[in-house]
PDB file of C-alpha atoms in Angstrom:
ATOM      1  CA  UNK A   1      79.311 -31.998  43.666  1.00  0.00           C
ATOM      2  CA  UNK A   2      76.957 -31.560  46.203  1.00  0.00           C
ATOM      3  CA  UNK A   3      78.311 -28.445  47.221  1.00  0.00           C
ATOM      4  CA  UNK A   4      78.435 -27.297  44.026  1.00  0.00           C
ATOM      5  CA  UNK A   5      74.713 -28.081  43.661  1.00  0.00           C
ATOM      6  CA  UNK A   6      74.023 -26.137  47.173  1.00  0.00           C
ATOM      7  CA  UNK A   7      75.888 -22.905  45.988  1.00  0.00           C
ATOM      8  CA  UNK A   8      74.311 -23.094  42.348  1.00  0.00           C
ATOM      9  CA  UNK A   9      70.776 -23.535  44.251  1.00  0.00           C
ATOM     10  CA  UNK A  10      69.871 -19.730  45.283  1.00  0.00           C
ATOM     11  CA  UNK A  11      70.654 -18.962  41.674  1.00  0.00           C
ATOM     12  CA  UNK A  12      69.218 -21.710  40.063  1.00  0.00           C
ATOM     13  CA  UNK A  13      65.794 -20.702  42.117  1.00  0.00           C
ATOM     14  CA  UNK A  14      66.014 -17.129  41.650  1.00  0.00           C
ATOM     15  CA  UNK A  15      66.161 -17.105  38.065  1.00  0.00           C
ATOM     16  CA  UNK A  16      62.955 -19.475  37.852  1.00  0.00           C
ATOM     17  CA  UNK A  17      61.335 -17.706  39.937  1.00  0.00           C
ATOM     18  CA  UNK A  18      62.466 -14.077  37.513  1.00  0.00           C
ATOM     19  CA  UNK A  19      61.097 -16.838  34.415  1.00  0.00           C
ATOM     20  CA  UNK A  20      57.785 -17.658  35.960  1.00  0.00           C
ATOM     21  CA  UNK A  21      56.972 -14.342  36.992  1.00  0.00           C
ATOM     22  CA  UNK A  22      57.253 -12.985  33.643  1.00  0.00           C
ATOM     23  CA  UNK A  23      55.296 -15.614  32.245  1.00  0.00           C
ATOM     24  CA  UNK A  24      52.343 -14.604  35.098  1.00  0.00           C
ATOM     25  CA  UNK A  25      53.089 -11.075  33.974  1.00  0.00           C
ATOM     26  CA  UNK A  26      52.386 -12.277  30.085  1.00  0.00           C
ATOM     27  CA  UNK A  27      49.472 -14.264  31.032  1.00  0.00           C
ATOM     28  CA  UNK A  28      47.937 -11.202  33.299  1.00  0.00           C
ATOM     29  CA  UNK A  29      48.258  -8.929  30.113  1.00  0.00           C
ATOM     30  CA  UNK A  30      46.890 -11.262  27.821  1.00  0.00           C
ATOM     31  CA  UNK A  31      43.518 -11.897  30.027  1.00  0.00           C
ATOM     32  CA  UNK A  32      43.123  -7.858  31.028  1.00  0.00           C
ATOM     33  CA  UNK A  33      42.988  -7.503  27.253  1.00  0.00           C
ATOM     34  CA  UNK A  34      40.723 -10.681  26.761  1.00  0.00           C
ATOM     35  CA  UNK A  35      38.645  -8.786  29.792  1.00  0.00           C
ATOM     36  CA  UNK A  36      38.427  -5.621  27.475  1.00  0.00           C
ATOM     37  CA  UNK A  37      37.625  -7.029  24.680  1.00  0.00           C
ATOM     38  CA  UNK A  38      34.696  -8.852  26.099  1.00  0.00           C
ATOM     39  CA  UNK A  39      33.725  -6.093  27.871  1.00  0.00           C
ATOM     40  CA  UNK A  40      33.977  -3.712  24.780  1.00  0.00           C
ATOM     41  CA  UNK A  41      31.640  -6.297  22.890  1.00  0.00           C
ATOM     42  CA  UNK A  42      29.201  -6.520  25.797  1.00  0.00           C
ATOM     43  CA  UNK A  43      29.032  -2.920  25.898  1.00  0.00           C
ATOM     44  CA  UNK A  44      28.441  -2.722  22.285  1.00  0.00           C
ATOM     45  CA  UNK A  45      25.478  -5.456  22.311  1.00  0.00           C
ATOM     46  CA  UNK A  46      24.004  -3.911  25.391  1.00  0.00           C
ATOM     47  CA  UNK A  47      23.906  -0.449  23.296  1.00  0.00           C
ATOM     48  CA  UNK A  48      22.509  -1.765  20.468  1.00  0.00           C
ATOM     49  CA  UNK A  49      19.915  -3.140  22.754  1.00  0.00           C
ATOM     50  CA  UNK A  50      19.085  -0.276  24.047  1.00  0.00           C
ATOM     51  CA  UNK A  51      19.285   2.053  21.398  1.00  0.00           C
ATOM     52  CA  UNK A  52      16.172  -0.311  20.304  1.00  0.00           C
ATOM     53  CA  UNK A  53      14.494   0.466  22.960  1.00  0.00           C
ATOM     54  CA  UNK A  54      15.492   4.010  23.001  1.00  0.00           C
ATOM     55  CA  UNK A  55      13.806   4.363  19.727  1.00  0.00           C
ATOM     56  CA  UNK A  56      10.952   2.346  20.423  1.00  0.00           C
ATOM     57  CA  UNK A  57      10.166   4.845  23.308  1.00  0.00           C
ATOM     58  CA  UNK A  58      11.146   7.826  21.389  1.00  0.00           C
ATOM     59  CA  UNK A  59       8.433   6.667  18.808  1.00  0.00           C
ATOM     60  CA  UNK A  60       6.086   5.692  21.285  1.00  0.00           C
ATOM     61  CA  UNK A  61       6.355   9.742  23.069  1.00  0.00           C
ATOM     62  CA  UNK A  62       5.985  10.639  19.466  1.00  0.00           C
ATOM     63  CA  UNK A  63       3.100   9.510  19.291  1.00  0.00           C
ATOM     64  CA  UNK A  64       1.181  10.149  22.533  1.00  0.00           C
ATOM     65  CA  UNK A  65       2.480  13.820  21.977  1.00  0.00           C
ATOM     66  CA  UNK A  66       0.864  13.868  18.473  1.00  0.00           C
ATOM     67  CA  UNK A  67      -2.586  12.666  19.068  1.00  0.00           C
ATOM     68  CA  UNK A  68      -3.140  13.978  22.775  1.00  0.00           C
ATOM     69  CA  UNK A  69      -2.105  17.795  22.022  1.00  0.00           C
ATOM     70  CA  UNK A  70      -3.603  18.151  18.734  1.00  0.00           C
ATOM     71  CA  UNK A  71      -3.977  21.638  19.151  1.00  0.00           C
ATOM     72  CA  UNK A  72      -1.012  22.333  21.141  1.00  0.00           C
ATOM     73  CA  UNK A  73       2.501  24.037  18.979  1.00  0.00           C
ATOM     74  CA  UNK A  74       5.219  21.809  18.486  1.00  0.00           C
ATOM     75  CA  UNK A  75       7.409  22.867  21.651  1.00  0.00           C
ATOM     76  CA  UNK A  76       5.054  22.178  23.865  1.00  0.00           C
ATOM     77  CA  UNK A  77       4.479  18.648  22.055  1.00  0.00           C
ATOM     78  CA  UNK A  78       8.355  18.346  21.923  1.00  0.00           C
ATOM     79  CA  UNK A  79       8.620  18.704  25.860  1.00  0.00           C
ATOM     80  CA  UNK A  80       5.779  16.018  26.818  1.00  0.00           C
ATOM     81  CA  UNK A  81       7.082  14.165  24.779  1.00  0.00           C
ATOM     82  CA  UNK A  82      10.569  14.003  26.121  1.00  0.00           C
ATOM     83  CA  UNK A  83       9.256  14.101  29.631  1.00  0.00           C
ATOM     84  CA  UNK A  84       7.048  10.895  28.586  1.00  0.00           C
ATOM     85  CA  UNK A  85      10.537   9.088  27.305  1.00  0.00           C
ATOM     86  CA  UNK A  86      12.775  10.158  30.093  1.00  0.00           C
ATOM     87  CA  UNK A  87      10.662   8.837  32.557  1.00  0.00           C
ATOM     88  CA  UNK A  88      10.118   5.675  30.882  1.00  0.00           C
ATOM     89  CA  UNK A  89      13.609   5.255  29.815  1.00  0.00           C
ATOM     90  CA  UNK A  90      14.483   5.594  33.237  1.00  0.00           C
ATOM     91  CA  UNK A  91      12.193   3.286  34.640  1.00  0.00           C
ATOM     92  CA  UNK A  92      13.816   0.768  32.078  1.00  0.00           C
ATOM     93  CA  UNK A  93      17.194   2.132  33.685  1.00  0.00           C
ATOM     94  CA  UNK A  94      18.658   3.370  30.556  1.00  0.00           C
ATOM     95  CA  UNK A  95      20.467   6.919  31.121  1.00  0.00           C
ATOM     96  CA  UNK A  96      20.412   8.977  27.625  1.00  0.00           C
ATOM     97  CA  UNK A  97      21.017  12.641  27.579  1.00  0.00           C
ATOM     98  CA  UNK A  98      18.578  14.897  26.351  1.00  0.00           C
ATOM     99  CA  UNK A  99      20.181  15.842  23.395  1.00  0.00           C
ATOM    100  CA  UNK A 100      20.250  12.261  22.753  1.00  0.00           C
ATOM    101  CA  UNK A 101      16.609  11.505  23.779  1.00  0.00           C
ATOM    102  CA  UNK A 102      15.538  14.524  21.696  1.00  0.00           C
ATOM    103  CA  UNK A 103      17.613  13.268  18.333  1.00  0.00           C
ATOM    104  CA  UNK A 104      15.683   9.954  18.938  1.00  0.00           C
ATOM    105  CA  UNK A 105      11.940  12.020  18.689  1.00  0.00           C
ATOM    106  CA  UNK A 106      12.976  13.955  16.001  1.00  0.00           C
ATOM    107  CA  UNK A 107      13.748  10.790  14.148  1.00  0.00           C
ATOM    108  CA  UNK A 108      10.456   9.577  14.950  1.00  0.00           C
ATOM    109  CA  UNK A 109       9.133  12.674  13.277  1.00  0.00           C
ATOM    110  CA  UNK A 110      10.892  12.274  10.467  1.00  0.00           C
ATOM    111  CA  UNK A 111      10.037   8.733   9.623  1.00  0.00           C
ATOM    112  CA  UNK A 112       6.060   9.688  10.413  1.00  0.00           C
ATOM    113  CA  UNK A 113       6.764  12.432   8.186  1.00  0.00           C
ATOM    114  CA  UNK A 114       8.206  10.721   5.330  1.00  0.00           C
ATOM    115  CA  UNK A 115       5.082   8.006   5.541  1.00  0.00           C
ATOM    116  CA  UNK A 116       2.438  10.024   5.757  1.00  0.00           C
ATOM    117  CA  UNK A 117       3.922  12.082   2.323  1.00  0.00           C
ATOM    118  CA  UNK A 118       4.468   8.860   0.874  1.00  0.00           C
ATOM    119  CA  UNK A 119       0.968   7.762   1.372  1.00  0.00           C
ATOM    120  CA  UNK A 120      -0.758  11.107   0.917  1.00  0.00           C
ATOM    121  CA  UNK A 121       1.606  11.157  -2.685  1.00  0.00           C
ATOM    122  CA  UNK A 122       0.329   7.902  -3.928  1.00  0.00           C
ATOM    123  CA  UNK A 123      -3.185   9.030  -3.236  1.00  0.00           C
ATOM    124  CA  UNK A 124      -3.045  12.384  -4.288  1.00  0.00           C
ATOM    125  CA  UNK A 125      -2.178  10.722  -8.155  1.00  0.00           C
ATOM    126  CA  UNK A 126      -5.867  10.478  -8.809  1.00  0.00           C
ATOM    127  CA  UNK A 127      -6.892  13.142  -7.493  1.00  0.00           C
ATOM    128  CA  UNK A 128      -4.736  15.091  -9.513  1.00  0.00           C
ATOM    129  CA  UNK A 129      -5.879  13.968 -12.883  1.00  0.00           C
ATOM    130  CA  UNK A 130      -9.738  14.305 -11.707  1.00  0.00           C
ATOM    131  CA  UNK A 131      -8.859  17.839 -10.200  1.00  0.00           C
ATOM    132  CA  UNK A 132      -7.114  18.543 -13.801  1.00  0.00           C
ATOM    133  CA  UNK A 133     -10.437  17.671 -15.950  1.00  0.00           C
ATOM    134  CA  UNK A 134     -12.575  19.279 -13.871  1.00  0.00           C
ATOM    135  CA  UNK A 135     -10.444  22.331 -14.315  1.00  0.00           C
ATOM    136  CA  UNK A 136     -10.501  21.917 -17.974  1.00  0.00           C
ATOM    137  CA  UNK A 137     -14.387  21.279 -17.636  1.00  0.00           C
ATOM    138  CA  UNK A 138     -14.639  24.929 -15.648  1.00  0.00           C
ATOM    139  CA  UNK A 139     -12.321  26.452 -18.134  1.00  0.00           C
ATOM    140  CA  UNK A 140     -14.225  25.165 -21.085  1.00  0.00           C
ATOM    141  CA  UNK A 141     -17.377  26.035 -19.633  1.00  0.00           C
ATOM    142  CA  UNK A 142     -15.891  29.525 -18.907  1.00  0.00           C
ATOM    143  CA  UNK A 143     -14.893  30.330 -21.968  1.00  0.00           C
ATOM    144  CA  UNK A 144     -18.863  29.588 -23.882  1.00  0.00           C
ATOM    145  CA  UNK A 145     -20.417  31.826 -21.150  1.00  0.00           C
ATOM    146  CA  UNK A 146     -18.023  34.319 -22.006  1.00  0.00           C
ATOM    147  CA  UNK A 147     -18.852  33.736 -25.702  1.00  0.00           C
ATOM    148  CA  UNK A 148     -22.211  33.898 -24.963  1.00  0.00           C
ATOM    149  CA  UNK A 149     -22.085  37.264 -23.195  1.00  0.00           C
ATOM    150  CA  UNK A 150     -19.857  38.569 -26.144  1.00  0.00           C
ATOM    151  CA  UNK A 151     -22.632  37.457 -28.504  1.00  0.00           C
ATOM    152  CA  UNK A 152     -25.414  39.325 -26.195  1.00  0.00           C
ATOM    153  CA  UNK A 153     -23.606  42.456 -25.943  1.00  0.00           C
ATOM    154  CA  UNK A 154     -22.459  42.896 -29.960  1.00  0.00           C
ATOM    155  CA  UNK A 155     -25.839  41.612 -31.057  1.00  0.00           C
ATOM    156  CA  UNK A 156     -27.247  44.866 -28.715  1.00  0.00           C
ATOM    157  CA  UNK A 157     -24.448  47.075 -30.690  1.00  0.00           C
ATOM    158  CA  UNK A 158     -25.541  45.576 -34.308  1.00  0.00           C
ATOM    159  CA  UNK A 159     -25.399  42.379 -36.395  1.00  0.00           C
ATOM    160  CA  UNK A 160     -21.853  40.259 -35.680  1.00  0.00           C
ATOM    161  CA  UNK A 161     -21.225  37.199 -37.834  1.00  0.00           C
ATOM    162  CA  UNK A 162     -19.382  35.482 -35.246  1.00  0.00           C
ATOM    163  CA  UNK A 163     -18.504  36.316 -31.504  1.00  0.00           C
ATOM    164  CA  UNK A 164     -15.022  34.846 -30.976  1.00  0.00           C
ATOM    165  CA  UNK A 165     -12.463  35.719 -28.093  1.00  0.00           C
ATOM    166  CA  UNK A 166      -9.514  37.922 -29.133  1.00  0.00           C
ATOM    167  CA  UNK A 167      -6.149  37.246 -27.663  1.00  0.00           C
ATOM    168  CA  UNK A 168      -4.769  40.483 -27.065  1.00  0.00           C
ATOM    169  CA  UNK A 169      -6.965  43.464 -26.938  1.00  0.00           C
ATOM    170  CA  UNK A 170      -6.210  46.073 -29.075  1.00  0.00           C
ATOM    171  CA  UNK A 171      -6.137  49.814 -26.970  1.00  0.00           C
ATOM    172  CA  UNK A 172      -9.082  51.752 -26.838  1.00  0.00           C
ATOM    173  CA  UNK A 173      -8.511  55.525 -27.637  1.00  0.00           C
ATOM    174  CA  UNK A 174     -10.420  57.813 -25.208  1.00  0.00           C
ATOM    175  CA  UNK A 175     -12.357  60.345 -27.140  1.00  0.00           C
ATOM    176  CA  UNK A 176     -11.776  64.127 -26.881  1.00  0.00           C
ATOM    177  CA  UNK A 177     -15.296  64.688 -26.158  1.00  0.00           C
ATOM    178  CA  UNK A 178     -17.688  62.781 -24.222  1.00  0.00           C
ATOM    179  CA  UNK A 179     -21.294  62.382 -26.216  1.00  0.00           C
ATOM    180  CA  UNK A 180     -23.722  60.040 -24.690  1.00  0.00           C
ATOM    181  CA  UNK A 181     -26.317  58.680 -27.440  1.00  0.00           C
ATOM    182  CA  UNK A 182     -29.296  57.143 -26.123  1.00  0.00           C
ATOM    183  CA  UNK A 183     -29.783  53.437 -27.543  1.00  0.00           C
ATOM    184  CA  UNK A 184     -33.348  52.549 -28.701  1.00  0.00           C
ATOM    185  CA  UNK A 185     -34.480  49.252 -29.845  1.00  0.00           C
ATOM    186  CA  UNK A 186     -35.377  48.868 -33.342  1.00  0.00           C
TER     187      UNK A 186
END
């Protein structure tokens, strides 16, 4: 028996040996794709960090290139600005492509955009319905000078019973001759 034992042995050990180093080779897998995973979620929390802070910035160059070059067109404003967030995003050590950087203050403008018509919208309500009777107001007021003036000039031409606005004039037909006839006052 023994010597069956000692010529079964080398097998015996190579086959546990073949057994255990698939299991290692299981077990490697399975934490290389437990490493990915955690590495893909850490990735993906550390971008979402910093896409805060991305935007934060981008808002922030928004800003400084808004109210520091007033007068200045908006490329010019668009480059300080970016220069202002690259070289705080870098200090940070975030690395964001232009294009990127650029998307991120354009958003900002957008959002300041869509505030400031928001609040000039909700103001502008009253102001609308004061412009609109003081238009009627100048309209109405208008419209008696005019009826006034009317009145002056037919009275000069002779008695008129009532001086009222036509809507459409009629055509005036150009005489063949021209005769000018001195107007006295009677």
């Amino acid at each position: 028996m023994q010597n069956v034992i000692e010529t079964i042995q080398p097998a015996i050990s190579t086959i546990v040996t073949a057994i255990v180093g698939v299991l290692v080779t299981f077990a490697l897998a399975g934490i290389n794709t437990l490493k990915n995973k955690a590495n893909n979620w850490l990735d993906a929390r550390t971008t979402a960090a910093q896409r805060e802070v991305i935007h934060k910035v981008a808002g922030e160059a928004f800003a400084l290139a808004q109210t520091t070059f007033k007068d200045a067109g908006g490329v010019h404003k668009m480059q300080e600005a970016l220069q202002y967030a690259s070289l705080r995003l870098t200090e940070q050590g975030i690395i964001v492509s232009p294009t990127e950087l650029q998307a991120a203050i354009e958003k900002a403008y957008l959002e300041y955009k869509a505030k400031t018509k928001t609040v000039l919208t909700t103001e502008a309500q009253p102001n609308i319905e004061a412009t609109q009777a003081a238009a009627k107001e100048a309209v109405s007021g208008l419209a008696a000078k005019l009826n006034d003036f009317l009145a002056q000039a037919t009275a000069e031409a002779g008695p008129v019973t009532s001086a009222k606005v036509q809507p459409e004039p009629k055509p005036i037909s150009t005489p063949t001759e021209s005769v000018q006839t001195p107007v006295t006052a009677e």
